[in-house]
XYZ file of C-alpha atoms in Angstrom:
578
model
C -27.574 -22.551 -2.239
C -25.774 -25.143 -3.947
C -22.402 -26.807 -5.371
C -20.961 -24.732 -8.281
C -18.331 -27.227 -10.281
C -17.875 -24.850 -13.832
C -17.674 -22.173 -10.968
C -14.360 -24.002 -9.225
C -13.536 -25.085 -12.654
C -13.414 -21.311 -14.214
C -11.234 -20.528 -10.491
C -8.940 -23.337 -11.250
C -8.300 -22.181 -14.571
C -7.462 -18.968 -13.482
C -5.421 -19.887 -10.508
C -3.309 -22.003 -12.685
C -2.641 -19.160 -15.070
C -1.186 -16.671 -13.245
C 0.638 -19.737 -10.732
C 2.298 -20.785 -14.575
C 3.043 -17.384 -15.280
C 4.453 -16.397 -11.877
C 6.976 -20.213 -12.332
C 7.775 -18.386 -15.288
C 8.889 -14.763 -14.181
C 10.994 -16.926 -11.540
C 13.110 -18.176 -13.927
C 13.328 -14.065 -15.865
C 15.274 -13.708 -12.670
C 16.990 -16.595 -12.257
C 18.668 -15.702 -15.230
C 19.036 -11.830 -14.254
C 22.367 -10.252 -13.011
C 25.293 -11.851 -11.280
C 25.552 -14.673 -8.684
C 25.868 -11.999 -6.207
C 22.905 -9.323 -6.678
C 20.522 -12.122 -6.698
C 18.457 -10.666 -3.661
C 18.582 -7.088 -5.280
C 16.620 -9.359 -8.719
C 14.592 -10.647 -6.139
C 13.671 -7.180 -4.575
C 13.658 -3.977 -7.194
C 13.459 -6.919 -10.309
C 17.712 -6.262 -11.289
C 16.461 -2.442 -12.811
C 14.643 -3.088 -15.724
C 11.317 -3.118 -15.680
C 10.248 -1.844 -19.118
C 7.180 0.693 -19.531
C 4.884 -1.700 -20.484
C 4.949 -4.442 -17.351
C 6.123 -1.299 -14.736
C 2.941 0.708 -16.277
C 1.220 -2.591 -14.771
C 2.559 -3.942 -11.858
C 2.423 0.247 -10.327
C -1.779 0.023 -11.050
C -2.121 -2.646 -9.258
C -0.075 -1.409 -6.325
C -3.476 -0.473 -5.768
C -6.325 -1.598 -7.826
C -6.868 -5.258 -6.330
C -10.079 -6.715 -4.951
C -10.483 -4.262 -1.984
C -9.957 -1.155 -3.824
C -12.504 -2.453 -6.341
C -14.895 -4.144 -3.950
C -14.461 -1.430 -2.256
C -15.665 0.974 -4.878
C -18.734 -1.008 -6.237
C -19.708 -1.191 -2.291
C -19.203 3.435 -1.637
C -21.106 3.410 -4.986
C -24.210 1.579 -3.100
C -24.703 2.182 -0.004
C -27.339 4.825 0.503
C -26.409 7.780 2.656
C -22.509 8.017 1.007
C -22.724 7.051 -3.257
C -20.348 7.978 -5.728
C -19.472 11.274 -3.554
C -18.442 8.231 -0.877
C -15.890 6.715 -3.349
C -12.475 8.275 -2.734
C -10.308 5.643 -3.699
C -10.069 6.451 -7.434
C -9.379 10.564 -6.938
C -7.430 10.060 -3.512
C -5.488 6.712 -4.915
C -4.874 8.105 -8.271
C -3.431 11.745 -6.755
C -1.680 9.324 -4.661
C 0.120 8.431 -7.231
C 0.405 11.388 -9.050
C 1.920 13.329 -6.128
C 4.220 11.010 -5.452
C 5.618 10.359 -9.467
C 5.923 14.494 -9.515
C 8.030 14.959 -5.705
C 9.446 11.288 -3.834
C 10.038 8.994 -7.674
C 12.266 11.290 -8.500
C 14.868 11.902 -5.961
C 13.711 7.909 -4.279
C 15.405 6.756 -7.414
C 18.699 8.579 -8.422
C 19.913 8.051 -5.004
C 19.860 3.811 -6.541
C 17.713 2.532 -2.404
C 16.394 -1.040 -2.482
C 13.396 -0.719 -0.272
C 11.222 2.742 1.430
C 13.479 1.870 4.119
C 16.309 2.825 3.658
C 16.706 7.098 3.097
C 15.576 6.676 7.162
C 18.481 4.955 8.341
C 20.557 6.303 6.111
C 19.967 9.606 8.018
C 18.368 8.733 11.184
C 19.712 5.018 12.081
C 19.199 1.833 12.103
C 16.722 1.770 15.271
C 14.775 4.442 13.548
C 14.581 2.044 10.744
C 13.491 -0.330 12.869
C 11.320 1.792 14.472
C 9.671 2.595 11.073
C 9.594 -0.840 9.855
C 6.698 -1.500 12.404
C 4.360 0.733 10.504
C 5.438 -0.292 7.176
C 4.728 -4.187 8.208
C 1.510 -3.897 10.207
C -0.145 -1.841 7.271
C 1.173 -4.581 4.671
C -0.057 -7.215 6.857
C -3.813 -6.573 7.846
C -4.168 -5.350 4.920
C -2.903 -8.290 2.720
C -5.449 -10.405 5.404
C -8.096 -8.232 4.552
C -8.715 -8.249 1.046
C -7.607 -12.611 1.555
C -10.561 -11.687 4.355
C -12.439 -10.539 1.536
C -11.353 -13.184 -1.147
C -12.792 -16.079 0.357
C -16.711 -14.140 1.489
C -16.514 -13.152 -2.460
C -16.179 -16.658 -3.901
C -18.298 -18.614 -0.821
C -21.104 -16.143 -2.808
C -21.046 -17.333 -6.491
C -19.571 -20.964 -6.176
C -21.021 -21.412 -2.499
C -17.701 -23.346 -1.236
C -16.456 -22.901 2.570
C -14.574 -19.835 3.272
C -11.224 -20.709 4.835
C -10.617 -23.494 1.863
C -10.611 -20.456 -0.740
C -8.639 -18.016 1.163
C -5.506 -21.066 1.928
C -5.933 -21.802 -1.198
C -5.219 -18.714 -2.254
C -3.075 -17.248 -0.318
C -0.685 -20.891 -1.040
C -1.083 -20.052 -4.552
C 0.155 -15.744 -3.745
C 2.610 -16.869 -1.560
C 4.023 -19.641 -4.223
C 5.414 -17.804 -7.031
C 5.849 -14.562 -4.624
C 8.417 -17.272 -2.807
C 9.873 -18.559 -6.072
C 10.901 -14.819 -8.352
C 10.223 -11.609 -6.663
C 9.061 -8.202 -8.468
C 9.481 -10.933 -11.470
C 6.673 -13.121 -10.295
C 4.837 -10.239 -8.946
C 5.043 -7.483 -11.626
C 4.200 -10.763 -14.693
C 1.133 -11.913 -12.999
C -0.172 -8.181 -12.300
C -0.557 -8.138 -16.525
C -2.060 -11.220 -16.229
C -4.403 -10.257 -13.339
C -5.221 -6.535 -14.532
C -6.187 -8.185 -17.269
C -8.268 -10.355 -15.885
C -10.118 -7.647 -14.190
C -10.802 -4.826 -17.055
C -12.001 -8.044 -19.161
C -14.043 -10.242 -16.741
C -15.682 -6.966 -14.798
C -16.623 -4.825 -18.422
C -18.410 -8.138 -20.067
C -20.186 -8.297 -16.877
C -21.686 -5.130 -17.191
C -23.308 -4.963 -20.170
C -25.308 -7.902 -19.100
C -25.878 -6.621 -15.072
C -27.084 -3.485 -16.770
C -29.797 -5.393 -19.467
C -31.107 -7.676 -16.139
C -34.838 -7.210 -15.823
C -34.438 -6.469 -12.690
C -32.211 -3.010 -13.359
C -34.041 0.558 -14.308
C -31.872 2.815 -15.619
C -29.051 4.210 -14.300
C -29.455 7.081 -15.434
C -32.563 7.691 -13.378
C -31.131 7.104 -9.991
C -28.220 8.624 -10.537
C -30.071 11.651 -9.210
C -33.591 10.519 -8.135
C -35.242 8.091 -5.675
C -36.304 4.478 -6.938
C -35.499 1.998 -4.246
C -32.747 3.855 -2.535
C -31.443 7.228 -1.951
C -29.262 7.902 -5.438
C -26.458 6.632 -6.320
C -24.587 9.889 -6.966
C -24.968 10.552 -3.190
C -24.097 14.012 -2.049
C -21.822 15.926 1.143
C -24.014 16.672 4.202
C -22.397 19.929 5.772
C -20.904 18.342 8.682
C -19.569 15.582 7.263
C -17.340 17.215 5.290
C -14.296 17.744 6.919
C -14.360 14.420 7.692
C -14.432 13.889 3.799
C -11.575 15.842 3.413
C -9.604 13.732 6.714
C -10.443 11.093 4.482
C -9.447 11.877 1.362
C -5.689 13.231 2.802
C -5.340 9.961 4.203
C -6.354 8.504 1.066
C -4.395 11.230 -1.156
C -0.666 11.494 1.308
C -0.925 7.805 2.641
C -0.981 6.475 -0.021
C 2.850 7.730 -1.117
C 4.941 6.105 2.584
C 3.945 2.215 1.194
C 6.977 -0.132 -0.101
C 4.427 -1.722 -2.558
C 4.296 1.716 -4.575
C 8.013 2.503 -3.651
C 9.303 -1.425 -4.639
C 8.137 -0.450 -7.986
C 9.408 2.444 -8.002
C 13.176 1.733 -6.876
C 12.699 -1.988 -9.927
C 11.970 0.813 -12.616
C 14.793 0.834 -15.508
C 15.009 5.263 -14.206
C 14.250 7.971 -11.690
C 12.503 9.932 -14.908
C 11.239 5.608 -15.704
C 9.740 5.769 -12.201
C 7.940 9.210 -12.647
C 6.115 8.849 -15.932
C 4.718 4.811 -14.481
C 3.712 6.483 -11.591
C 1.636 8.951 -14.625
C 0.665 5.441 -16.084
C -0.606 3.848 -12.826
C -2.844 6.883 -12.029
C -4.709 7.058 -15.533
C -4.868 3.244 -14.728
C -6.644 3.490 -11.164
C -9.828 6.398 -12.364
C -10.429 3.561 -15.445
C -9.782 -0.368 -13.511
C -13.048 2.280 -11.012
C -15.186 2.897 -13.370
C -16.258 -0.847 -13.692
C -16.894 -0.881 -10.533
C -18.673 2.178 -9.871
C -20.888 1.168 -12.799
C -21.189 -2.005 -11.332
C -22.356 -0.134 -6.999
C -24.929 1.639 -9.269
C -26.133 -1.556 -10.822
C -26.922 -2.853 -7.236
C -28.563 0.613 -6.388
C -31.257 0.695 -9.069
C -32.141 -2.419 -9.287
C -35.136 -4.638 -7.742
C -33.948 -7.173 -5.769
C -37.590 -8.924 -4.913
C -37.546 -9.557 -8.680
C -33.930 -11.393 -8.739
C -34.192 -15.057 -7.714
C -31.569 -13.484 -4.918
C -35.309 -11.820 -2.828
C -35.695 -9.949 -0.396
C -35.041 -7.956 1.414
C -32.954 -6.554 -0.048
C -28.478 -6.847 0.330
C -27.704 -3.944 1.961
C -30.858 -4.718 5.071
C -28.899 -8.250 5.031
C -26.398 -6.407 6.342
C -24.359 -7.465 3.084
C -23.208 -4.180 1.043
C -20.169 -4.991 1.184
C -20.831 -8.191 -1.511
C -22.744 -6.010 -3.763
C -20.436 -7.107 -6.778
C -19.779 -10.138 -6.656
C -23.643 -10.730 -6.043
C -24.127 -8.353 -9.224
C -22.573 -11.314 -10.580
C -24.787 -13.865 -9.228
C -28.170 -13.287 -9.562
C -28.084 -10.295 -12.501
C -25.463 -12.065 -15.273
C -25.763 -15.166 -16.937
C -24.018 -17.777 -14.848
C -20.802 -18.166 -17.385
C -20.739 -14.542 -17.020
C -20.577 -14.268 -13.121
C -18.502 -17.675 -13.035
C -15.152 -15.282 -15.606
C -15.933 -12.235 -13.299
C -14.976 -14.017 -10.535
C -12.375 -14.587 -11.616
C -11.431 -11.481 -11.998
C -12.516 -10.570 -8.742
C -10.127 -12.955 -6.629
C -7.299 -12.118 -9.595
C -7.522 -8.528 -7.787
C -7.187 -9.796 -4.931
C -3.544 -11.599 -5.661
C -3.149 -9.143 -6.644
C -2.910 -7.303 -3.587
C -1.732 -10.331 -2.007
C 1.039 -11.123 -3.437
C 3.031 -7.398 -3.652
C 1.757 -6.708 0.499
C 3.424 -9.925 1.191
C 6.730 -9.491 -1.325
C 7.250 -5.733 0.732
C 6.827 -6.581 4.099
C 9.658 -9.911 3.031
C 11.302 -7.005 1.317
C 11.962 -4.481 4.036
C 12.708 -7.481 6.792
C 15.506 -9.178 5.279
C 16.386 -6.098 4.344
C 16.699 -3.136 6.736
C 16.831 -5.577 9.457
C 18.571 -8.474 9.474
C 21.596 -7.465 7.140
C 21.439 -3.905 7.945
C 21.094 -3.968 11.428
C 22.324 -7.844 12.480
C 23.990 -8.881 10.083
C 25.736 -6.829 8.389
C 28.564 -9.067 6.028
C 25.805 -11.803 5.785
C 26.162 -13.178 1.911
C 24.074 -12.215 -1.076
C 23.036 -15.991 -0.598
C 21.960 -15.762 3.093
C 19.854 -12.491 2.742
C 17.352 -14.548 -0.247
C 16.615 -16.964 1.643
C 16.000 -14.989 4.573
C 13.612 -13.532 1.691
C 12.180 -16.495 1.517
C 12.093 -17.356 5.135
C 10.456 -14.516 5.034
C 7.544 -14.534 2.184
C 6.466 -18.118 4.388
C 5.385 -16.250 7.408
C 3.927 -13.250 6.501
C 2.022 -15.472 3.789
C 1.189 -18.165 6.979
C 0.495 -15.121 9.157
C -1.920 -13.252 6.829
C -3.765 -16.084 6.529
C -4.371 -16.740 9.750
C -6.034 -13.400 10.196
C -7.953 -13.405 7.610
C -9.439 -16.850 8.640
C -8.856 -16.173 13.320
C -9.272 -12.386 13.045
C -12.676 -10.882 13.158
C -11.783 -7.281 12.295
C -8.916 -7.892 10.234
C -10.752 -4.267 8.057
C -10.855 -2.424 11.628
C -6.718 -3.250 12.404
C -6.161 -2.601 8.352
C -7.476 0.859 9.867
C -6.050 1.324 12.681
C -1.809 0.480 10.894
C -3.247 2.518 7.269
C -3.783 5.419 9.114
C -0.539 5.053 11.589
C 1.595 4.963 7.757
C 0.460 8.458 7.111
C 0.043 9.593 10.759
C 3.749 8.436 11.116
C 5.594 8.103 7.738
C 4.818 10.829 5.715
C 6.028 13.626 7.900
C 9.549 10.680 8.530
C 9.311 11.063 4.746
C 8.903 14.321 3.891
C 11.534 15.399 6.788
C 14.301 12.624 5.096
C 13.717 13.611 1.552
C 12.857 17.231 1.593
C 13.995 19.380 5.183
C 17.895 19.513 5.414
C 18.600 19.051 9.211
C 15.852 16.663 11.129
C 18.086 13.743 13.221
C 17.051 10.671 15.609
C 15.397 12.858 18.099
C 12.854 15.002 16.211
C 11.710 11.374 13.628
C 11.194 9.790 17.294
C 9.440 13.227 18.645
C 6.779 13.100 16.059
C 6.348 9.130 16.013
C 6.439 9.353 19.010
C 3.444 12.688 19.668
C 1.944 11.438 16.603
C 1.217 8.122 17.723
C -0.869 9.218 20.504
C -3.018 11.496 19.402
C -3.692 8.390 16.878
C -4.749 5.954 19.618
C -6.031 8.226 21.751
C -8.855 10.027 18.665
C -10.151 6.644 18.998
C -11.537 3.714 17.150
C -14.540 3.025 15.369
C -13.888 -0.597 13.817
C -11.764 -2.381 16.602
C -14.523 -0.182 19.676
C -10.559 1.505 20.851
C -13.210 4.688 22.439
C -11.337 8.145 22.124
C -9.819 10.094 24.668
C -9.886 12.968 22.941
C -13.006 13.824 21.554
C -11.891 16.222 19.244
C -14.865 19.440 18.068
C -18.371 18.072 15.858
C -17.770 14.122 18.039
C -21.054 11.959 18.693
C -22.720 9.588 19.642
C -24.549 6.890 17.350
C -26.232 3.909 18.105
C -24.241 1.631 18.922
C -22.513 3.584 21.198
C -19.511 4.861 19.596
C -18.383 7.989 20.028
C -17.463 9.317 16.023
C -15.220 12.042 15.014
C -16.141 14.756 12.840
C -12.714 17.109 12.538
C -9.915 16.047 11.252
C -7.650 14.396 13.572
C -5.933 11.963 11.827
C -4.406 15.052 9.515
C -3.597 17.415 12.412
C -2.247 14.261 14.249
C 0.610 14.084 10.712
C 0.928 17.828 10.264
C 1.739 18.211 14.453
C 4.402 14.692 13.757
C 5.912 16.721 10.938
C 5.960 19.990 12.708
C 7.632 18.010 15.909
C 9.720 16.340 14.317
C 11.385 19.254 12.405
C 10.474 21.534 15.720
C 12.771 19.055 17.678
C 15.172 18.355 15.065
C 16.466 21.834 15.190
C 16.286 22.448 18.739
C 18.446 19.898 19.631
C 21.169 20.604 16.935
C 21.087 24.324 19.237
C 21.448 23.327 22.132
C 24.265 20.282 20.851
C 26.050 22.512 18.248
C 26.500 25.832 20.921
C 27.599 24.210 23.652
C 23.810 24.759 25.885
C 24.373 20.564 26.782
C 27.924 19.008 27.118
C 28.634 16.375 23.698
C 28.212 13.713 26.191
C 24.812 13.657 26.143
C 24.032 12.765 22.771
C 22.723 9.361 23.520
C 21.736 8.567 20.070
C 25.120 9.720 18.630
C 22.614 12.020 16.099
C 24.065 16.387 16.335
C 27.757 16.459 17.343
C 28.312 12.094 18.358
C 26.787 11.132 14.578
C 30.780 8.592 14.449
C 29.484 6.054 15.894
C 28.831 2.778 14.761
C 24.662 3.726 14.555
C 24.725 5.944 11.403
C 25.588 4.726 8.521
C 29.266 4.976 6.289
C 29.547 6.954 3.609
C 31.149 5.853 1.787
C 28.550 2.649 1.593
C 25.250 5.107 1.675
C 26.734 7.222 -0.658
C 29.188 6.310 -2.764
C 28.913 9.086 -6.449
C 29.782 11.999 -5.858
C 26.732 13.382 -7.520
C 25.217 13.471 -3.633
C 25.890 16.623 -1.265
C 27.718 15.122 1.410
C 26.732 18.214 3.612
C 22.740 16.861 3.641
C 24.359 13.168 4.758
C 24.703 11.280 8.072
C 28.049 12.686 8.880
C 30.185 9.312 8.966
C 33.656 9.069 10.750
C 35.798 6.912 7.826
C 37.572 4.603 9.679
C 34.836 2.781 10.789
C 34.454 -0.707 8.727
C 33.282 -0.980 5.189
C 31.748 -4.413 5.538
C 28.020 -2.808 4.651
C 29.099 -1.757 0.465
C 27.524 -1.548 -1.691
C 24.618 -2.288 -0.175
C 22.132 1.045 0.631
C 23.039 2.399 -3.557
C 24.138 0.348 -6.648
C 27.068 2.253 -7.933
C 25.392 2.491 -10.952
C 22.222 4.807 -10.353
C 23.613 7.805 -9.500
C 25.340 8.340 -12.476
C 21.553 9.606 -13.428
C 22.084 9.114 -16.852
C 19.042 7.130 -18.220
C 20.003 4.154 -19.877
C 17.001 4.808 -22.138
C 17.598 6.908 -24.866
C 14.819 8.188 -25.501
C 13.721 9.234 -22.839
C 17.350 10.943 -21.581
C 16.870 14.212 -22.963
C 13.931 13.927 -20.557
C 15.821 12.878 -18.091
C 19.067 15.833 -18.606
C 15.607 18.306 -18.215
């Protein structure tokens, strides 16, 4: 394949446009808020993200390179098809559930990151433990999509994979570094527009290619391969449900999502944005589904791609760029490539900023440097954006199983963080003992279930397991959901058991070494005056603290105005009051 100068020029134009928008947005950040809340402006955009920009950036929480490439691949792969393309429906339901149940309590309490309520209720040590799976999920996700981008670009314009990965990572890191959430949000608008326009322009050309059979026919009849609508065998129904719950419920407890929720100008706006994004996820998946169907309906021996077909060459994961390359005119394929690269950066920048925000606030500031200045926190965020961006790039270039690591880490987000989030927001009385027990039980059950992508063999064989052609053990039983439920039940039971044992006098107060039940007046728990700055919050639902403690964390956890809970948007104020 020859080097395509036109393709390189198209990519450069897309990247420069996105970089320009990111730098402009960083200027907006510098002119937002006072000098005392610069770090909050970077993390949550000054809490004034409106409906238009908010709707785009909330949609970009999940609509990225992995989303559109993965959806097209699932539809294309024989034996799977549209029936197994769960991401569009799963993530849309995730956003709906997030808007219905999680957005309002998180935004109305004025938190800054997803980990704030955990540190408020369970203490800073537990917040540090929960940071680990959250960080792993964000970093491995960024690495996986950088890796996919390199392969995508190399398919169409035939440049070195490493160069494309490094340049893309540098641009995404650069505008995230200078602008924070504003840069991420405004570039999301450009990137989603590029995805939508680029893919929809490509679809008609690909459909009209002479080698493509009517996709309506191939949807239900076998022509070149099994019908692309796909089917779910009875033996795979539990695996399908396990994956579906993983996407739907496991898609909620991500900092990338809550960063946008917490940046909304009101709690009601946060809910509306979630619902808009759910609709956006479905709409943005349509061209990807069509491209996957086109790939399954193509006689590849009648194209320049030749034989064997992509699935035989083990290039099914690249079906979207392959369709753009071989079934569309050159100028259309280059425009579509720009859309794909934009999609990748719309995911990568969010993950890098999310990881940096949690570290700077919940680890550095609230755990170690509680009296750190705002300027110091801003510089910590900038340094960690560079470090996390470089780490994700290195993993994309060096790790051979980035996707396997991401699958495992996303499982941990579902199994560990989601039940903890349920408890901390909705179950009164859970404490650090239950949180740690649930964390460990969930982790052990997940690891012992095995992970084929990492060639990790299971220690527990659930009903329905089988051994594939590569001698890997595959679990059909929904053990991931079982692990999540076990972690949730363990948290609640151990919390109430510990509470009963200490408060009944069965165990002496000195054994409450985590200061979670009897001795809750230690420095481990955040100061009531620090975390709660409004009478709207029922204080007996929070971990009480001794008022003699220092006030050095004043205003770090919550924004005083956020607790007034009067919607700043007049058009939605009546809805908010209801």
